[in-house]
Coordinates of C-alpha atoms in Angstrom, one line a residue:
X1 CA -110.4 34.0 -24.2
X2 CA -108.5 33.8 -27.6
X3 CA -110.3 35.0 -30.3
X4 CA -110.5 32.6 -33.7
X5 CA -108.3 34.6 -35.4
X6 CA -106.0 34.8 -32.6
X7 CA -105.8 30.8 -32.4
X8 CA -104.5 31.0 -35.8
X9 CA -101.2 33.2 -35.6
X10 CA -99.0 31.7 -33.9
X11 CA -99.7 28.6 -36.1
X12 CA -99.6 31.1 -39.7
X13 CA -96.2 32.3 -38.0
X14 CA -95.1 29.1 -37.4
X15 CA -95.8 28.2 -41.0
X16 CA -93.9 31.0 -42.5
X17 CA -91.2 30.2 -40.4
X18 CA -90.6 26.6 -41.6
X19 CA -90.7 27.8 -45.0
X20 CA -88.4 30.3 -43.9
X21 CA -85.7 28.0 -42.3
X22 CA -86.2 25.2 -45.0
X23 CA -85.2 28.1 -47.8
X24 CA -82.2 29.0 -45.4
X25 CA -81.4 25.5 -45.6
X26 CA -81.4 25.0 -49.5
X27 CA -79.4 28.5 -49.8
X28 CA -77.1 27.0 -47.4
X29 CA -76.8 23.4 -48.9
X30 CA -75.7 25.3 -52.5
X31 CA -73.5 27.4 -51.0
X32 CA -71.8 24.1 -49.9
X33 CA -72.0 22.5 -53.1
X34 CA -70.8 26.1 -55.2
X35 CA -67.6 25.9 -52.5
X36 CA -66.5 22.2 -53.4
X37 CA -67.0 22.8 -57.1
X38 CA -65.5 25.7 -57.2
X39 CA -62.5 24.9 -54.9
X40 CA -62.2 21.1 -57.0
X41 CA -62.1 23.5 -60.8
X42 CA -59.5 26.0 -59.2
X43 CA -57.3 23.1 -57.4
X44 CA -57.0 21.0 -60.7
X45 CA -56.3 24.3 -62.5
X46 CA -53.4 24.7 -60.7
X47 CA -52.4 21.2 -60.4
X48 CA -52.3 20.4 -64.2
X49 CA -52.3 23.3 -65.9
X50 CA -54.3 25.0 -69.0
X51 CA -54.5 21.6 -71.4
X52 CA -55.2 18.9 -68.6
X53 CA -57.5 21.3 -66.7
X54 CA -59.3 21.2 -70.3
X55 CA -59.5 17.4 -70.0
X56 CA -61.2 17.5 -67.0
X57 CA -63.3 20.2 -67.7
X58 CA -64.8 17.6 -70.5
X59 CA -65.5 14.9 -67.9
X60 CA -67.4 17.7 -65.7
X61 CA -69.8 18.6 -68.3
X62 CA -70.3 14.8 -69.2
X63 CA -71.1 14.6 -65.6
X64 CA -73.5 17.3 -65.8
X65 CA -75.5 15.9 -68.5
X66 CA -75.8 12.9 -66.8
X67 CA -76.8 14.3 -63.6
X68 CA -79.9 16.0 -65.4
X69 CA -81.0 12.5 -67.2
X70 CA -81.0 11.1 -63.4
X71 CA -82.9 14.0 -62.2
X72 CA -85.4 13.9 -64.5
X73 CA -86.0 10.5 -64.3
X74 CA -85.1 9.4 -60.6
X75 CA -84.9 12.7 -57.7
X76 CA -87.3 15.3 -59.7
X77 CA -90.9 13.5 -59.5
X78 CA -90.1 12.0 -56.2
X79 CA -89.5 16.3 -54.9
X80 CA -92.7 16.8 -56.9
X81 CA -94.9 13.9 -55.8
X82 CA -93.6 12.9 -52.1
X83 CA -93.2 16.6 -50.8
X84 CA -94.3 16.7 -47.6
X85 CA -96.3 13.0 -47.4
X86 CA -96.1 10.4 -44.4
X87 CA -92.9 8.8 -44.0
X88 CA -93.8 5.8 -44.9
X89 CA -94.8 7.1 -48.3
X90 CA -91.4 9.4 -48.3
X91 CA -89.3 6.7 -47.4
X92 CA -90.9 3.8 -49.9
X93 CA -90.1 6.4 -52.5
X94 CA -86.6 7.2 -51.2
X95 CA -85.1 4.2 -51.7
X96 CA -86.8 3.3 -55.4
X97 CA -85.6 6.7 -56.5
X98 CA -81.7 6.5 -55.2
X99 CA -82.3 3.4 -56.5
X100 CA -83.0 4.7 -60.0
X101 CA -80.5 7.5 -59.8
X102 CA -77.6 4.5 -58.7
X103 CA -78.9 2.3 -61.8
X104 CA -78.5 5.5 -64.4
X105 CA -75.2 5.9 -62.7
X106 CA -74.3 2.3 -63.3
X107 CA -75.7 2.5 -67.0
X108 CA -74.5 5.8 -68.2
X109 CA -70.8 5.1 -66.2
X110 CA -70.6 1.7 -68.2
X111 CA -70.8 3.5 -71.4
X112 CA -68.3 6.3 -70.1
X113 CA -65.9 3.4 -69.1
X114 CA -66.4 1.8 -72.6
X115 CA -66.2 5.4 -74.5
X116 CA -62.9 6.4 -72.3
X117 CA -61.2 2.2 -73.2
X118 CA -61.8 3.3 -77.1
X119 CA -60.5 6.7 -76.9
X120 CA -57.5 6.2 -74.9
X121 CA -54.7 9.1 -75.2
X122 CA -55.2 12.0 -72.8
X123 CA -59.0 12.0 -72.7
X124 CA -60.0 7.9 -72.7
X125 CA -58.3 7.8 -69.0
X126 CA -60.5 10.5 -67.4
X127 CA -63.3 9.5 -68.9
X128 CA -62.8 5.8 -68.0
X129 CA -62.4 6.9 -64.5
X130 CA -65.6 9.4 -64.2
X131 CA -67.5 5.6 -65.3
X132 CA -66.9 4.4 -62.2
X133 CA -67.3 7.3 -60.1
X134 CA -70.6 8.2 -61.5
X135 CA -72.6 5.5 -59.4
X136 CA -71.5 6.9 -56.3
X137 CA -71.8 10.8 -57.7
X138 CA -75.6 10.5 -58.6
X139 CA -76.5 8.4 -55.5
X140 CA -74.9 11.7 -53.6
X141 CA -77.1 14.0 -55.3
X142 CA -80.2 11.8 -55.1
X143 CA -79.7 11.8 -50.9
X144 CA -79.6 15.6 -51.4
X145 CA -83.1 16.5 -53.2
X146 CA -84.8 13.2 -50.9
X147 CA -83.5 14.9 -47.7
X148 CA -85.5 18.7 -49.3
X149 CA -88.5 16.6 -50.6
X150 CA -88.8 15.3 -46.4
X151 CA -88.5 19.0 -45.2
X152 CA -84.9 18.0 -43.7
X153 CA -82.6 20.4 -45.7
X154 CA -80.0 20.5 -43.0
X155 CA -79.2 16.6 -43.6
X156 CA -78.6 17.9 -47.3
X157 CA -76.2 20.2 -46.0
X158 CA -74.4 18.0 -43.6
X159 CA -74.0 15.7 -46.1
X160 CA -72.3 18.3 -48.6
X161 CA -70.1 19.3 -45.5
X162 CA -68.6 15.4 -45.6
X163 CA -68.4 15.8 -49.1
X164 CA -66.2 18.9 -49.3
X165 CA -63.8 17.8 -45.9
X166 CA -63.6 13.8 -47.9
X167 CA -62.2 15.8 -50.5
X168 CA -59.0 17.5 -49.1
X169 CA -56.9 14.7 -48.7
X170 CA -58.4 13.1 -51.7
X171 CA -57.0 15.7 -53.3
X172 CA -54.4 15.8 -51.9
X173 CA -53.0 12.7 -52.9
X174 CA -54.6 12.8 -56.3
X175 CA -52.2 16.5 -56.7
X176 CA -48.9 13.8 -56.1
X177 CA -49.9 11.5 -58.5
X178 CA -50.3 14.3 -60.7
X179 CA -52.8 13.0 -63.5
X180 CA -56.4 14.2 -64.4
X181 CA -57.6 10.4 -63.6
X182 CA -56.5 10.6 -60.7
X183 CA -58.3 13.8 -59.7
X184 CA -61.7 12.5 -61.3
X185 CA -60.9 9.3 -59.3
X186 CA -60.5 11.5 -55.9
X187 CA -63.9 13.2 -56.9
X188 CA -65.7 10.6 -57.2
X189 CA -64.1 8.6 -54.3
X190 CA -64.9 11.6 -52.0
X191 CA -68.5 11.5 -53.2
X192 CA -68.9 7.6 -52.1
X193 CA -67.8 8.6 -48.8
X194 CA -71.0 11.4 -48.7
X195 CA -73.3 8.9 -50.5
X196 CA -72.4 6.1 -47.7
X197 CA -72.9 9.0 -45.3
X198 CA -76.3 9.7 -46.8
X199 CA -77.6 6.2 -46.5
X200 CA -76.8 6.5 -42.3
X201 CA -78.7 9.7 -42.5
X202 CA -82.1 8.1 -43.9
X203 CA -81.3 4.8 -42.6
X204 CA -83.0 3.6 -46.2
X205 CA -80.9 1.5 -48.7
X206 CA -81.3 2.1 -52.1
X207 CA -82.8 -0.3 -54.5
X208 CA -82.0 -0.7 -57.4
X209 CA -84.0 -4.0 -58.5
X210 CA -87.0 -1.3 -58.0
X211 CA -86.1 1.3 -60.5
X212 CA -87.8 -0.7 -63.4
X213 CA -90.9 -0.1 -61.2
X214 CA -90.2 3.6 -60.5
X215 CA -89.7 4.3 -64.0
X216 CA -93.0 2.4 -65.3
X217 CA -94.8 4.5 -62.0
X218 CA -93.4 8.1 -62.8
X219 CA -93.1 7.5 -66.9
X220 CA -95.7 10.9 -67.6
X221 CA -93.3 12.8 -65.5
X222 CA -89.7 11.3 -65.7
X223 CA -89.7 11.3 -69.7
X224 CA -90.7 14.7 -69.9
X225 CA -88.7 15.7 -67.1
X226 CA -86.0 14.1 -68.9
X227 CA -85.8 15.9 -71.9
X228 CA -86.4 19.2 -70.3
X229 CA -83.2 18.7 -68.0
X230 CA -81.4 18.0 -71.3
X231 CA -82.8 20.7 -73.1
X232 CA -82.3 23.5 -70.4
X233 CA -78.5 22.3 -70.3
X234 CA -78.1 21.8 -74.7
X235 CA -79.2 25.0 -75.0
X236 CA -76.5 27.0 -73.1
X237 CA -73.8 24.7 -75.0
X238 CA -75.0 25.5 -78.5
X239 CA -75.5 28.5 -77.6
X240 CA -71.6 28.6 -76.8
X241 CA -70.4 26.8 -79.6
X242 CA -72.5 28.9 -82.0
X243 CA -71.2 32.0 -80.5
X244 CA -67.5 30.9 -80.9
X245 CA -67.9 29.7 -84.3
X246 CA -69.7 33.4 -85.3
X247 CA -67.6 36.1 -83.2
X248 CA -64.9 34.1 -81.9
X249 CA -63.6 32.6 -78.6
X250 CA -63.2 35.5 -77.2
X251 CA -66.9 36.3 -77.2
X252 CA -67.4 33.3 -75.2
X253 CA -65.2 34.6 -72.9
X254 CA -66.4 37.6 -72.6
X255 CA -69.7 35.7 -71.7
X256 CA -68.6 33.2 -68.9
X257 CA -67.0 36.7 -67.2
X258 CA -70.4 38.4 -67.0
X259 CA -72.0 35.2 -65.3
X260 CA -68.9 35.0 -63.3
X261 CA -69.9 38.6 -62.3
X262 CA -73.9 37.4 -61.5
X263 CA -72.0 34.1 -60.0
X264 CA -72.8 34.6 -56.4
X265 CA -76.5 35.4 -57.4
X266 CA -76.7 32.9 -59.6
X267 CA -75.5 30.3 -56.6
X268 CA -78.7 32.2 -54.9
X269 CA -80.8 31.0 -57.9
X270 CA -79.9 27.2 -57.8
X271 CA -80.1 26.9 -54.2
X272 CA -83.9 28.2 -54.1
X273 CA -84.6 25.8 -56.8
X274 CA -83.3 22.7 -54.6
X275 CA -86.6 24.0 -52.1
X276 CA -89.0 25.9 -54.5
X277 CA -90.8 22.8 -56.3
X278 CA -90.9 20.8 -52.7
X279 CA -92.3 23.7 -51.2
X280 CA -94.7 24.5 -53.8
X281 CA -96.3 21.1 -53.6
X282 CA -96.6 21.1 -50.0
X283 CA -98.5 25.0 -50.4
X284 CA -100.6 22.8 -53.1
X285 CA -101.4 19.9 -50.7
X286 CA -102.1 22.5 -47.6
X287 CA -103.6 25.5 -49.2
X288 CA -104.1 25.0 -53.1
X289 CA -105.4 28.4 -53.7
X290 CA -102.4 30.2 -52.4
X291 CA -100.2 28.4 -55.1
X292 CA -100.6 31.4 -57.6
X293 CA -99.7 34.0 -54.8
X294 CA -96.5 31.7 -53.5
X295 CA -95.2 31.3 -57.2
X296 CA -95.5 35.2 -58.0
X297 CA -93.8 36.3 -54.7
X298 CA -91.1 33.7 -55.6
X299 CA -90.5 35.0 -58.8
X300 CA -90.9 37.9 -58.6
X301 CA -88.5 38.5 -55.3
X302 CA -85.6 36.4 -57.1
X303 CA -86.5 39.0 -60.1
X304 CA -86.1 42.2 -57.5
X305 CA -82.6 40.5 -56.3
X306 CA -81.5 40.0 -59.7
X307 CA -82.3 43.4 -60.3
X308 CA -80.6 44.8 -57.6
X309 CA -77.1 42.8 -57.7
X310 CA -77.1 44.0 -61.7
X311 CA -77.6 47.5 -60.1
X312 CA -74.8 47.0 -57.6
X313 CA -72.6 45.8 -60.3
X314 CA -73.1 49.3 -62.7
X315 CA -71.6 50.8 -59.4
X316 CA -68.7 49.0 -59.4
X317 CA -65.5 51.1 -60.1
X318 CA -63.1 49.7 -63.0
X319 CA -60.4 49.4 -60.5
X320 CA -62.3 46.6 -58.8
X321 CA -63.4 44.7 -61.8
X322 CA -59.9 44.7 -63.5
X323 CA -59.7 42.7 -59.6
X324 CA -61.6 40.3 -60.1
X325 CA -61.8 39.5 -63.6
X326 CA -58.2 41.1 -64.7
X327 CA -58.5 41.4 -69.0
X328 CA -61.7 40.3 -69.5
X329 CA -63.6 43.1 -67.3
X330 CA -63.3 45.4 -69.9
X331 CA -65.5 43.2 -72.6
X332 CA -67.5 41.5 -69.6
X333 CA -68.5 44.8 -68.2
X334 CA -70.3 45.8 -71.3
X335 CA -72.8 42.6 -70.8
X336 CA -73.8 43.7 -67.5
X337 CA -77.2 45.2 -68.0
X338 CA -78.5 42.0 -70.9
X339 CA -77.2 39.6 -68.6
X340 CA -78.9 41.3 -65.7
X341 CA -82.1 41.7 -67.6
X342 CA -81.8 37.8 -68.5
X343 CA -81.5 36.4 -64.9
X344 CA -84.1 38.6 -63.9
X345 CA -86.6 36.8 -66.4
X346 CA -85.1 33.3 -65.6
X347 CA -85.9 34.2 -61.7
X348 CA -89.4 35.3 -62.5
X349 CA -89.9 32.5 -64.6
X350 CA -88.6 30.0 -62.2
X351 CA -91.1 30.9 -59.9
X352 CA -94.1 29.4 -62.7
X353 CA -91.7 26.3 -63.5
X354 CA -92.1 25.4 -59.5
X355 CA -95.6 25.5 -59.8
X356 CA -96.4 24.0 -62.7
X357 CA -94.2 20.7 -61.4
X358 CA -95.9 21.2 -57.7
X359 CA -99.0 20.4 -60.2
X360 CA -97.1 17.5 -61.9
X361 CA -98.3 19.5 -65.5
X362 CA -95.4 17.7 -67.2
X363 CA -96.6 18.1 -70.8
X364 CA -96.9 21.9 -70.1
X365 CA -93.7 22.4 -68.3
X366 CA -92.0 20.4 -71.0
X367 CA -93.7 22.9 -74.2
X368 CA -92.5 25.9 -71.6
X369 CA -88.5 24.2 -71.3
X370 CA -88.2 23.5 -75.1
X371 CA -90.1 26.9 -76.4
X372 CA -87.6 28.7 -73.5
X373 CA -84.3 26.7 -75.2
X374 CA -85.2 27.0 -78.6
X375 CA -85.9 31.1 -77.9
X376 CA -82.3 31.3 -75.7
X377 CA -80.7 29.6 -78.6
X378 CA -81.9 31.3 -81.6
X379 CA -81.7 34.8 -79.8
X380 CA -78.2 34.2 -78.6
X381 CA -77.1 33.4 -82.0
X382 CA -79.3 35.3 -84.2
X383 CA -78.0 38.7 -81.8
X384 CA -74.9 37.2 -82.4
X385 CA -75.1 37.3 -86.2
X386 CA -76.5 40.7 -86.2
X387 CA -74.1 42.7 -83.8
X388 CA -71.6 40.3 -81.9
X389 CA -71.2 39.8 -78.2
X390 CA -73.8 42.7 -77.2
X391 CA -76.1 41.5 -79.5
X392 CA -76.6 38.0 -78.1
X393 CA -76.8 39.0 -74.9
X394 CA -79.6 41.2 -75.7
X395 CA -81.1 38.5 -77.5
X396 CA -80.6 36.0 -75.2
X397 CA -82.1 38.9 -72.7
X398 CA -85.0 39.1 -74.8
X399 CA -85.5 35.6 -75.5
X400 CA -85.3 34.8 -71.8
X401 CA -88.3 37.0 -70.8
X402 CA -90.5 35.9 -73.5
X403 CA -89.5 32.2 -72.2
X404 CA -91.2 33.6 -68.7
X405 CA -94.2 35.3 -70.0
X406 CA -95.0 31.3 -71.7
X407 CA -94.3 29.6 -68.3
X408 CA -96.9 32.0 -66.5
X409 CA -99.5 31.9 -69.3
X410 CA -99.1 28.1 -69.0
X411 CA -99.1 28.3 -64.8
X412 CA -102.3 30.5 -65.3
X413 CA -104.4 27.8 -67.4
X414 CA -103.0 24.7 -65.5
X415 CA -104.3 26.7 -62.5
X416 CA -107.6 27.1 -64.2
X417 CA -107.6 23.6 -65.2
X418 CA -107.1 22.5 -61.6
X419 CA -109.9 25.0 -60.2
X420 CA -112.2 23.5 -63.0
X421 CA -111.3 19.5 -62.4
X422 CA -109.9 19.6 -58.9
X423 CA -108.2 15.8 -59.0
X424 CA -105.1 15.6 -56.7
X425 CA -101.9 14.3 -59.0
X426 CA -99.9 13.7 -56.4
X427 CA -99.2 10.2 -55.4
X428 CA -98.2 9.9 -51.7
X429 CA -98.2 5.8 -52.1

């Protein structure tokens, strides 16, 4: 007959291999998402050229701002707070937070339509366009970190798979027409297709009457959430503008080649975070005291990767790099070991940032975000000021792992905290 510690095994193995396969899945989903973005940036490049590719380069980062104010407030406290619950509960949530993320879509694209109507010239068209694909954009992404929060990552990927095979003959006939509106039209038309997809996949229909409600519900973690997103994402641009204005352009070229250069592990990075907070709060509703143990073996494995990639980069021969990044592996080359050293404390970090959201400690992961972006910027620019392009990526480096050491001091007391008042913050209704 079984012995108790037998009985429990099969089900531990089990356990670790749904965690396994769910991780799988989010790598999977990014490397999806990295393929589309990177094959939309290279076929406008060569479409339009160097001053039109610019254009549209400006209506990806607005889009990229405004993706982060509706993940803060709409698709991140649903991953932190309906991880892992009943259905019911999953899919109640579900459709007030695509909801939420369709209305800041709506909002935010209204203004983008107004902004591009005043500027008009080459800019006011692309940026008229990207307000009305912005709706359909964010809904996309919310379907995306719904589908992780359920434990179905593969439905994320699926729908990322429609998105990139809408986008070929979008493309397509955006590349006769020939002007960056029509490519940020083709973009976003692509991504209606995969949000309509989405809402078969979950057979829930966003509301949008509802995101008052959500808002009021999740206000102590969407604000904060908020302003982290947008703080985590201001900081690398000032960094960049700050580094131009003091070295030069170049500088900021050399820069983007070294990240280029970490690119592929960088891809790793983001896909683990579209699983790590989910996961986290389903350790926290399971197990709680493993929490501490799951966050440090996260970090610190996406640490030991980033470690090794930088390693495998020192190896490279010249020949290789001149490859890859042509002129700029010379310069890039000599940022190898900082920038190393900086993703290396941004993976151990990220490892306390998913526990402290599986805890929903949104003032504390707030303080850790803006102390971490205030650090990156003043070390990126005060290295800058002191010796150039090495210089701010050392500082940056060094900013980066003193940003880490904060989030685990903070994971460490909310931890304590927890132990000392143990009251659940995780709503499942």
């Amino acid at each position: 007959m079984p012995t108790e510690g037998e009985k429990t095994r099969p089900t531990a193995a089990t356990a670790r291999r749904a965690v396994v396969g769910r991780l799988s899945w989010g790598l999977a989903d990014q490397a999806a998402s990295s393929m589309t973005n990177f094959a939309v940036g290279i076929y406008v490049a060569r479409s339009l050229g160097v001053t039109a590719f610019g254009v549209f380069s400006l209506a990806w980062l607005t889009y990229g701002v405004v993706l982060n104010v509706a993940r803060g407030l709409a698709t991140d406290p649903l991953v932190v707070r309906f991880s892992g619950v009943p259905d019911a509960s999953w899919r109640a949530a579900t459709a007030r937070s695509s909801g939420t993320a369709l209305g800041v879509g709506t909002a935010l694209g209204a203004v983008c339509l107004l902004v591009g109507l005043g500027l008009g010239g080459r800019v006011g068209p692309a940026f008229t366009c990207l307000g009305v694909a912005l709706p359909a954009l964010l809904l996309q992404d919310a379907w995306r970190f719904a589908f992780f929060a359920a434990g179905t990552g593969r439905k994320a990927f699926a729908n990322d798979l429609v998105w990139g095979v809408a986008l070929v003959p979008a493309m397509v006939v955006a590349a006769r027409v020939g002007s960056v509106a029509a490519f940020v039209l083709a973009w976003g038309a692509s991504a209606a297709v995969a949000a309509g997809y989405g809402c078969l996949q979950s057979g829930i229909r966003p509301r949008p009457a509802r995101a008052r409600g959500w808002l009021r519900e999740q206000r102590d973690l969407g604000y904060r959430y908020l302003v982290e997103n947008v703080s985590l994402s201001g900081a690398s641009q000032l960094r960049a503008y700050g580094l131009g204005a003091i070295v030069g352009v170049g500088a900021v070229g050399a820069v983007r080649g070294a990240e280029l250069l970490l690119g592929p592990f960088l891809a790793l990075l983001m896909g683990l975070s579209l699983v790590t907070v989910a996961e986290a709060a389903r350790v926290l509703r399971q197990a709680p005291h493993r929490l501490g143990r799951f966050c440090l073996a996260l970090g610190g494995g996406q640490a030991a990767a980033a470690l090794l990639w930088g390693a495998a980069l020192l190896l490279m021969p010249d020949r290789a790099g001149e490859l890859v990044l042509g002129g700029v592996w010379h310069s890039a080359s000599e940022l190898i070991v900082p920038a190393t050293l900086g993703v290396a404390g941004a993976g151990l970090g990220s490892g306390a940032a998913a526990g402290l959201r599986a805890l929903a400690a949104a003032r504390r992961s707030l303080r850790c975000q803006l102390f971490a972006s205030a650090c990156y910027v003043g070390g990126g620019l005060g290295g800058a000021a002191v010796a150039g392009t090495v210089g701010s990526a050392w500082g940056v480096a060094a900013a980066t792992v003193c940003g880490s050491a904060v989030w685990w001091l903070q994971l460490r007391s909310a931890l304590r905290e927890r132990h000392q008042n143990p009251i659940p913050e995780m709503r499942t209704s």
